[in-house]
PDB file of C-alpha atoms in Angstrom:
ATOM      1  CA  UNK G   1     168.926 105.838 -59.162  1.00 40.00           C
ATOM      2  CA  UNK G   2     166.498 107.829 -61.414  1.00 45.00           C
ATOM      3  CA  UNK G   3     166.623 111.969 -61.435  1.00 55.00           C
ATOM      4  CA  UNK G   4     164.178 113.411 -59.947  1.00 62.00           C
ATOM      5  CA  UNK G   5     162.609 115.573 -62.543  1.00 78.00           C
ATOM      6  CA  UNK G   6     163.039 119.415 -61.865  1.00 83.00           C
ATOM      7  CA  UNK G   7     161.046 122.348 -63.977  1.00 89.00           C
ATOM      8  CA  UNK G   8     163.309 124.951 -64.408  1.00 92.00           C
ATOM      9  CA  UNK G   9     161.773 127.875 -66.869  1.00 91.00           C
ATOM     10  CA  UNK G  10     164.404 130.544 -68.290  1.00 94.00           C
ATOM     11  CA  UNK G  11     162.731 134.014 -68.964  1.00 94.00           C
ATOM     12  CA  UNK G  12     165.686 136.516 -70.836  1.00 95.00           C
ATOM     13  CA  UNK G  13     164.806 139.807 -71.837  1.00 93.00           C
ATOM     14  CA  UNK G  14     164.932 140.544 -75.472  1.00 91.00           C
ATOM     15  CA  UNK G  15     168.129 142.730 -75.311  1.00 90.00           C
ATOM     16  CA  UNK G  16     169.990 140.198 -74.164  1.00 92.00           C
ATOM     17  CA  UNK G  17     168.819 137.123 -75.525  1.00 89.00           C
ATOM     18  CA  UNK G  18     171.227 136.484 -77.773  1.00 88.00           C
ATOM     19  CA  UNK G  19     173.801 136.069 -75.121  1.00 89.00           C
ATOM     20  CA  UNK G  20     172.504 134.037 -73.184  1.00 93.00           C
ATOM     21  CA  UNK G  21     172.326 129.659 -73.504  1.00 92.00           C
ATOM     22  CA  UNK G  22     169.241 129.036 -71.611  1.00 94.00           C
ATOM     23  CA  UNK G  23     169.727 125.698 -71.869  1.00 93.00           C
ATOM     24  CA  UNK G  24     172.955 125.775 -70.212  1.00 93.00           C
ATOM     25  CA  UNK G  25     171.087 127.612 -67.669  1.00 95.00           C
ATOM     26  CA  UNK G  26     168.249 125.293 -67.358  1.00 94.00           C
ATOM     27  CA  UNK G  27     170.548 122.128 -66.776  1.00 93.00           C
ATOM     28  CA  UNK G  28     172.545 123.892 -64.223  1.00 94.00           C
ATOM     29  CA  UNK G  29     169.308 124.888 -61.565  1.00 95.00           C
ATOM     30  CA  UNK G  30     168.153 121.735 -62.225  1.00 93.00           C
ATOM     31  CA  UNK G  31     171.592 119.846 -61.458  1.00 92.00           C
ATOM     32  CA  UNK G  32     171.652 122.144 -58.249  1.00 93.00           C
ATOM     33  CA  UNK G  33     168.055 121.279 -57.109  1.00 91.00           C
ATOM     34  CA  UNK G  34     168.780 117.734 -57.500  1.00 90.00           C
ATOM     35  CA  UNK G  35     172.431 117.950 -56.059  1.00 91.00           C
ATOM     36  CA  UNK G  36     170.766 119.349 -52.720  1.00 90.00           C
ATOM     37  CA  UNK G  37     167.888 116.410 -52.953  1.00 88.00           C
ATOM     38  CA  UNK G  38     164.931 118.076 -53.661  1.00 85.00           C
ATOM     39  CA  UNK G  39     161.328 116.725 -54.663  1.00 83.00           C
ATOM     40  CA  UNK G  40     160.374 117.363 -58.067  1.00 84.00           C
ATOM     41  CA  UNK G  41     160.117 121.102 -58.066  1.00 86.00           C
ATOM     42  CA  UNK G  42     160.168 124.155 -60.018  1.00 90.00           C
ATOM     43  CA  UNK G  43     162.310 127.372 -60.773  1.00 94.00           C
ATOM     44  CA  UNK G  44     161.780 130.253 -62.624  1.00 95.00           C
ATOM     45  CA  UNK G  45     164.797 132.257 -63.598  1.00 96.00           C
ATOM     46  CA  UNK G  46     165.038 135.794 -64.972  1.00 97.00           C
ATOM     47  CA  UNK G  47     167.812 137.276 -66.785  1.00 97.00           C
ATOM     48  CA  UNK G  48     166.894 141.079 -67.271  1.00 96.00           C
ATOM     49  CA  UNK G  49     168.742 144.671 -66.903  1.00 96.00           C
ATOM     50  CA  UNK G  50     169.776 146.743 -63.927  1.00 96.00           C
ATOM     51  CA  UNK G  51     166.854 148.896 -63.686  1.00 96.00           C
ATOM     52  CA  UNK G  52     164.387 145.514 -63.476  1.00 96.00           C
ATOM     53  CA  UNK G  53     166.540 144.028 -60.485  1.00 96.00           C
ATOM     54  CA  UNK G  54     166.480 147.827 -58.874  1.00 96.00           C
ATOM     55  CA  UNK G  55     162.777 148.334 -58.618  1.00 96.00           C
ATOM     56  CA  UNK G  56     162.528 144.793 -57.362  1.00 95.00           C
ATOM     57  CA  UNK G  57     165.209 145.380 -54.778  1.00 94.00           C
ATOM     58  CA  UNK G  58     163.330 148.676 -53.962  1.00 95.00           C
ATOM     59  CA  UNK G  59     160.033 147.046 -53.713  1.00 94.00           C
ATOM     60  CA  UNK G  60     160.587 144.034 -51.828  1.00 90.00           C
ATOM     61  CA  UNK G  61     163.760 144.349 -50.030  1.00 89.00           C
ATOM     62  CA  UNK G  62     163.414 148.073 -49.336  1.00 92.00           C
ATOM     63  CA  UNK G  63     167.081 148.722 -51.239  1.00 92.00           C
ATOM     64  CA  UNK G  64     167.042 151.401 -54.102  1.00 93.00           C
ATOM     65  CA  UNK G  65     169.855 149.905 -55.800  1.00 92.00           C
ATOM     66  CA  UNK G  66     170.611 147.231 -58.177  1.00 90.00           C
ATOM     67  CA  UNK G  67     172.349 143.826 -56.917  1.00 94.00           C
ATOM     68  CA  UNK G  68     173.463 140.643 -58.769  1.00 96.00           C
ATOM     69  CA  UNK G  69     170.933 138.721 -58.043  1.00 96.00           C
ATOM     70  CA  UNK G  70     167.640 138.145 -55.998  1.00 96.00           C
ATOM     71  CA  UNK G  71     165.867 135.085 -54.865  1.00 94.00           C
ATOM     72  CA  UNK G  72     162.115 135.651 -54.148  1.00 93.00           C
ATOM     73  CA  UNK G  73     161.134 132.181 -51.823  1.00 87.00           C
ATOM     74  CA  UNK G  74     157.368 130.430 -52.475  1.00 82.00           C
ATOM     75  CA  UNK G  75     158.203 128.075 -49.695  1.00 75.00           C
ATOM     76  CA  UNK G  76     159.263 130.868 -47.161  1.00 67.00           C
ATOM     77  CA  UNK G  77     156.098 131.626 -44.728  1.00 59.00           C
ATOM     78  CA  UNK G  78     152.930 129.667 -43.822  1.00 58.00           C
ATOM     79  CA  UNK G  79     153.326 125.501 -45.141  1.00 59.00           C
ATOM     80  CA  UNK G  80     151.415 125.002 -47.891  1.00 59.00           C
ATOM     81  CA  UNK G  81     150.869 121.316 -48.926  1.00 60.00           C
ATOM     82  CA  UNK G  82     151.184 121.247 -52.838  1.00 61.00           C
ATOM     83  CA  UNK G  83     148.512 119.520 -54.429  1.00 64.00           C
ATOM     84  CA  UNK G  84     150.416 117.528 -56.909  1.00 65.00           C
ATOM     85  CA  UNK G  85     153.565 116.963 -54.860  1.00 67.00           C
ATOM     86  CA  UNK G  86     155.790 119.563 -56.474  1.00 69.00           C
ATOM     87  CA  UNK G  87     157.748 121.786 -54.719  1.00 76.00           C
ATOM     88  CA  UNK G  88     157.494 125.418 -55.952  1.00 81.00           C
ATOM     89  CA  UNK G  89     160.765 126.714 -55.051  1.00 88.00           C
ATOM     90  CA  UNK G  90     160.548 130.782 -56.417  1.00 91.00           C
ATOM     91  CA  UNK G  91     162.233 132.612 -58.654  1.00 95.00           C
ATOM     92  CA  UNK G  92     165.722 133.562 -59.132  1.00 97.00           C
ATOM     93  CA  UNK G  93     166.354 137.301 -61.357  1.00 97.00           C
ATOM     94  CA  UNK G  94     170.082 138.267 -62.281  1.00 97.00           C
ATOM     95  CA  UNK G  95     170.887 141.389 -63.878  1.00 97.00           C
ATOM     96  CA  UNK G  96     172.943 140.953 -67.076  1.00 97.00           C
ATOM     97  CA  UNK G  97     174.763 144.084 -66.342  1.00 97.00           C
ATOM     98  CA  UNK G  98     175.980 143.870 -62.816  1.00 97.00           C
ATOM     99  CA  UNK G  99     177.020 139.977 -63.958  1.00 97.00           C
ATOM    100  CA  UNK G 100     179.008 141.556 -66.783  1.00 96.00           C
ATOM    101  CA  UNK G 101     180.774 144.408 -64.682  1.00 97.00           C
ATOM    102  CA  UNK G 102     181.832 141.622 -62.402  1.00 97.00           C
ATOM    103  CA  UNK G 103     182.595 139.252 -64.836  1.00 97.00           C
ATOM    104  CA  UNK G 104     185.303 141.446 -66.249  1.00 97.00           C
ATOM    105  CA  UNK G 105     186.367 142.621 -62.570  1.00 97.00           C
ATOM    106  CA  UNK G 106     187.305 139.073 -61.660  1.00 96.00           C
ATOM    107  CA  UNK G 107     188.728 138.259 -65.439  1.00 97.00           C
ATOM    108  CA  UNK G 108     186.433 135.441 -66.299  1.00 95.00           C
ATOM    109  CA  UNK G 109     183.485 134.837 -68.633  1.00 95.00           C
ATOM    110  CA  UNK G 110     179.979 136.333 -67.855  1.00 95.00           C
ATOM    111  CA  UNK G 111     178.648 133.015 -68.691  1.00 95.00           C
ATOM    112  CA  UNK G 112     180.636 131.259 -65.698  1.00 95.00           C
ATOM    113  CA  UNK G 113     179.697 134.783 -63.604  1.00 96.00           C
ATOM    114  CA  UNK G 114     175.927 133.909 -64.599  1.00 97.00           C
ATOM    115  CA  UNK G 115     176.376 130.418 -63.661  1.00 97.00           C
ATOM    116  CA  UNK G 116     177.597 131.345 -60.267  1.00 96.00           C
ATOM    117  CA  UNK G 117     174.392 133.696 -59.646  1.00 97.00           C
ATOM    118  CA  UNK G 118     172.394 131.129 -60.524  1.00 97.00           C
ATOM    119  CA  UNK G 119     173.277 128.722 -58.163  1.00 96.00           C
ATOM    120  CA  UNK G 120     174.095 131.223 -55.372  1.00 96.00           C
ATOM    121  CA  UNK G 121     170.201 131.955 -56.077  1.00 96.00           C
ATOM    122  CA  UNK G 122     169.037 128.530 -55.454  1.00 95.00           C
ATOM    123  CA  UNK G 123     171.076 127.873 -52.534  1.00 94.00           C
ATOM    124  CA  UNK G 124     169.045 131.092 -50.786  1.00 93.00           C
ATOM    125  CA  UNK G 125     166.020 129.653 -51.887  1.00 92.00           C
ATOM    126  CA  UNK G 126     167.045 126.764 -50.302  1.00 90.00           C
ATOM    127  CA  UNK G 127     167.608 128.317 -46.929  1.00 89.00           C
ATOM    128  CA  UNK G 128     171.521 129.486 -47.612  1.00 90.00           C
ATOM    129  CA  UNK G 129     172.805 132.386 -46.679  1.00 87.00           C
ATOM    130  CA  UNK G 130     175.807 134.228 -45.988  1.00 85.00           C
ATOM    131  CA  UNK G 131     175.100 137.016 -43.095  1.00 82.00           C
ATOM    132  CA  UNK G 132     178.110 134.905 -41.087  1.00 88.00           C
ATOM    133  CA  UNK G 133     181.127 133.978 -41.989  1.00 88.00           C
ATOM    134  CA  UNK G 134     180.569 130.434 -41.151  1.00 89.00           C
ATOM    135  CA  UNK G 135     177.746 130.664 -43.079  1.00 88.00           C
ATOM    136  CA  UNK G 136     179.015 132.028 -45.768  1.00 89.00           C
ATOM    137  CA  UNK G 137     181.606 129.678 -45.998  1.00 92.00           C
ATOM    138  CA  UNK G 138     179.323 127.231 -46.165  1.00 93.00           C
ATOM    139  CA  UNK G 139     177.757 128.637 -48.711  1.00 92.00           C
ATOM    140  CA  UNK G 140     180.398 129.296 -50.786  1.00 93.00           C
ATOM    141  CA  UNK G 141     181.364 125.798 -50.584  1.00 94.00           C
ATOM    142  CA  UNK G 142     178.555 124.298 -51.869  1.00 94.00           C
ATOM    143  CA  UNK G 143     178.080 126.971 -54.462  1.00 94.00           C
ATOM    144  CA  UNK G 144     181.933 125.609 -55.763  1.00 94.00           C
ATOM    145  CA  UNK G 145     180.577 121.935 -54.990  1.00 94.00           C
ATOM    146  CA  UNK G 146     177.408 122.186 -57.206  1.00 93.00           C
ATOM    147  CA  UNK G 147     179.284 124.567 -60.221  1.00 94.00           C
ATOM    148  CA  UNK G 148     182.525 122.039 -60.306  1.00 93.00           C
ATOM    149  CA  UNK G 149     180.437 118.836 -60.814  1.00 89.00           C
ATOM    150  CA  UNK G 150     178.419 120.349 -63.783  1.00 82.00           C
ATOM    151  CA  UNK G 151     181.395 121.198 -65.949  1.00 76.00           C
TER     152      UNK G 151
END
């Protein structure tokens, strides 16, 4: 079977570019998208700072404060037949900071806390979410799923 073939586009801001493998990152969102059988689609990813993810949260979700990650949807709302067959999935933003805070909470790398953002990101923009338990377990699940067979 061939991959599907996924665009996955890693935006970092400057401050924290160095720490970041966007690679890594690109790999991962696409190995998600194609574990959960998507078209070809894209992704655009955003690693930025706490302030960024707050004014986003504030704007869009109504929350003044800043989260670990946010998933804005292009495929929420009215269909919309894509002219060339891709799926344009949305965009996933994690703030360095908050991953790095929990990173050393739970004692494990900020890259494998990143990781785990990412694809909790995806799997809301692919409908996911975890406002039940059973949901969440669900969720969680596939999040472990998806991260286990891309080590």
């Amino acid at each position: 079977m061939m991959a599907t073939i996924h665009s996955v586009l890693v935006a970092v801001d400057e401050t924290i570019e160095a720490a970041i493998d966007s690679g890594q990152l690109e790999r991962l969102a696409s190995a998600a998208m194609e574990r959960e059988g998507l078209p070809p689609g894209e992704l655009s990813v955003l690693i930025t700072d706490d302030e960024t993810v707050r004014g986003l949260n504030r704007e869009y979700a109504g929350e003044d404060a800043s989260t670990d990650v946010l998933a804005f949807s292009l495929t929420e709302g009215e269909e919309f037949a894509s002219p060339d067959g891709v799926m344009r999935l949305g965009e996933v933003v994690i703030s360095y900071p908050t991953a790095l805070r929990q990173a050393a909470e739970a004692g494990r790398p900020v890259e494998d806390e990143i990781d785990h953002l990412l694809v909790h990101g995806v799997l809301h923009l692919l409908g996911y979410n975890h406002a039940e338990s059973a949901d969440e377990k669900r969720m969680r699940t596939r999040e472990r799923e998806i991260l286990a067979a891309s080590e």
